[in-house]
Amino acid sequence: TNSPTTATAIRRAMTKNKMGTTTSVDQQQQLYISLPYLPFLSNLSLTKKVYSLGHDTGHTIHNFLSTSHQINTIRELWQVHSSGSGGCSSSISDNSGIPSIFVNSFKNGTRTSANPKDLFTVVLPSILNRYKKWWLELVSDDPVHVLIETLLVSFLLYLLFVRKKEKDRKRMQDRLSDEEIEDLLVEWKERGRFTLTGVPIEEEGKVNGIGNSNGTITGSGDVSNLNGKGKKLKMNEVVIESMHGSYMTVKVKDEYGHGHVQQQQNNNNQKQRYNINKLTGKKDRDKDKNKGKEKNNKDSKDRNDNSDSAGNDSNARTMTVLNFATHDFLGLSCPAENKSDGAAKSSATAATGGGSGDTSNTNNNSSNPNGSPATENASKDETKTPIKKGSHDVIKEASIEALNKYGCGSCGPRGFYGTIDAHLDLEDAVTNFLHTDGAILYSDGAAASASTVAAFAKRGDLLVVDEGVYEALGTGVILSRANVKYFKHNDMEDLRRVLERVQATDESLKRKKNDQRRFIVVEALYKNYGTLCPLDELIQLKEEFCYRLILDESYSFGSLGETGRGALEYYNLEHMRHAEIVTFSLENSMGSIGGITVGNEEVVDHQRLSGAGYCFSASLPPFLAHAAKASLSKMEAEPSLLETLRDNVEYCYSQMHEQMSSIIPEKVLITSQVGISPIIYLQLTKNDDMILSRDEQVDLLDRVATYCLENGLFVISTGNHVYDHLHKIPPPSIRITIMAKHSKAEIDTAIKVLENAMSTIL
């Protein structure tokens, strides 16, 4: 390769290849031998130029820094480099273009090492010049290629330099300064850290300047600034201790008692002492004193805990109130009561219903006909007494029987060693009751709905979902990772519009209907609205556009239909035929825990390996499955329970319109399914004269619910939802649930208390 003849042959061969002519076999072999590091991977001229440029550049630098060569070799190499660069420069016949330092160093044939400084001052500009010419030719040959590469390089530079600096700058801005950290620590020491469940109403009111000295909300001030996350002041903490018939015994935190005032005084004294110590620099001096006080406070707390266990807690009071809050529509989870017990509970309600909130009235005046202690203490003793046969508490009887036989836990998931005959018996009972091919039992009601949706819908599938679905279904939709399209709540016209739009997309893409799994996801009876899904119209749309239906009957099973089979029975529809996948919870009308999904064999068997709540959760404790089966048997054997429930629902709606005519619809509206739904929602009427923000509405309704609780009625204010699991946030409302165990007199009492509360607060 050092001879002039070989170099000339290489140059001619490369020149002919560039012009599109063919070379002889010998010349091609010489070309491959001469350029071993230049593989001809393509016949494209652009590829040849790129490889030629890279190879020639490296070859030139290598020869300048290696052992000595003859001056003719350098000249020929320079000519090869010129011709191989895609015609960027002409051949050089003399020493022009070759740096004089290299010509002089090779005249005598002696070895002379090139100086790196000369390399950068002479060779590098030459390389840059040739690269510039190659780049301009590339722009003229393929401008699109150059544009794409330029954008990619620019984007990489942006990520490496600009974006990284922005993140670093933002991270530095988000960091707390030393002064902010110190202020935050001082605030924690003064006020204490916020609890996970919120802050007491008196502290929140004082922080925002809208509370009075008693810690109550005065109605003045900016309610929208109650806290920074859109959450509302919580109601009094209520702990349900027991349920008996249509009543429940609750323990309510007493925010106005002596213990609360004393605690506030202690907090104020500690805050004042801390401020004095901060100003005078006496923190270290009082460190030992604070330790002694903390020890005293701990001993005092232990004494308070002991007094709490003895029932002498001065910061809480026990009340017996009407239960219009739970979703046990048939009252199967509540022990049956005698008439004498009911009279005693009515007496207790009257004692606590004056709005005074005085616990002593309840303890001193309420008693049963036998002269026993207060109703609250009697109810506690009643819960400790074993249930006797014939007491009609089917859930507790079945639970005790199963606990004696199986023990408590199931010790594992269903797919391993957690399946017990109690689970299989319940699945068979539900299968026979609903006339389906099979049923699958989950250990949690919410997990049943979420796991069912996620088991059938995967990435790439399509879910058409009502925007009003409750939290469990919303979680399942998110976990499925499918394509989701929402339609307006219970609006079948909007559902048709969504389905037609999907159909138009299929036609434009020439996609078949069975190329994608598609489901419509709805609730039969909506938990957050109390409305009934028009299944008769929805089924027609489902069959017209070839969709499958996932139906959640958690709140309709046991409350709708002649025999309690749910909304499908109410509309005279059939399982598996009109609704392919049906899921429901056992935690409402059945009074137990868990959930079930029913369908054909394929639907059930598929979930045994794809249902996350079935595969990865411990199975339902056997006594809960036994209790659910007993509830199902009682509902099937006593259809009068459902008849009583329907009568109570119709009576409640009619009496509301009659007794609350001064409020409905001027101040509140009934937004649930009138005459059908056992879940009743009352929303504030929109008034142009007084426009309220959402936080202001929640505040008013919370006060209505608190007023009702003080007067012996337990209802729910639904303004504080779990926003992360809902697609559409329902408006603030008062929720009332009807039970089969309610009497007509109790419904009249509840409506009267509610009417007084709304008239007073609104």
PDB file of C-alpha atoms in Angstrom, residues 102 120 169 283 379 482 510 555 679:
ATOM      1  CA  PHE A 102       5.525  17.042   7.205  1.00  0.00           C
ATOM      2  CA  PHE A 120      -4.480  20.595  16.071  1.00  0.00           C
ATOM      3  CA  ARG A 169     -33.594  25.261  40.204  1.00  0.00           C
ATOM      4  CA  LYS A 283     -35.369  26.655  77.011  1.00  0.00           C
ATOM      5  CA  SER A 379     -77.643  -1.955  75.666  1.00  0.00           C
ATOM      6  CA  ALA A 482     -58.120   0.247  29.531  1.00  0.00           C
ATOM      7  CA  LYS A 510     -61.872  -0.271   9.112  1.00  0.00           C
ATOM      8  CA  TYR A 555     -76.958  -1.434  46.807  1.00  0.00           C
ATOM      9  CA  ILE A 679     -81.143   5.810  49.723  1.00  0.00           C
TER      10      ILE A 679
END
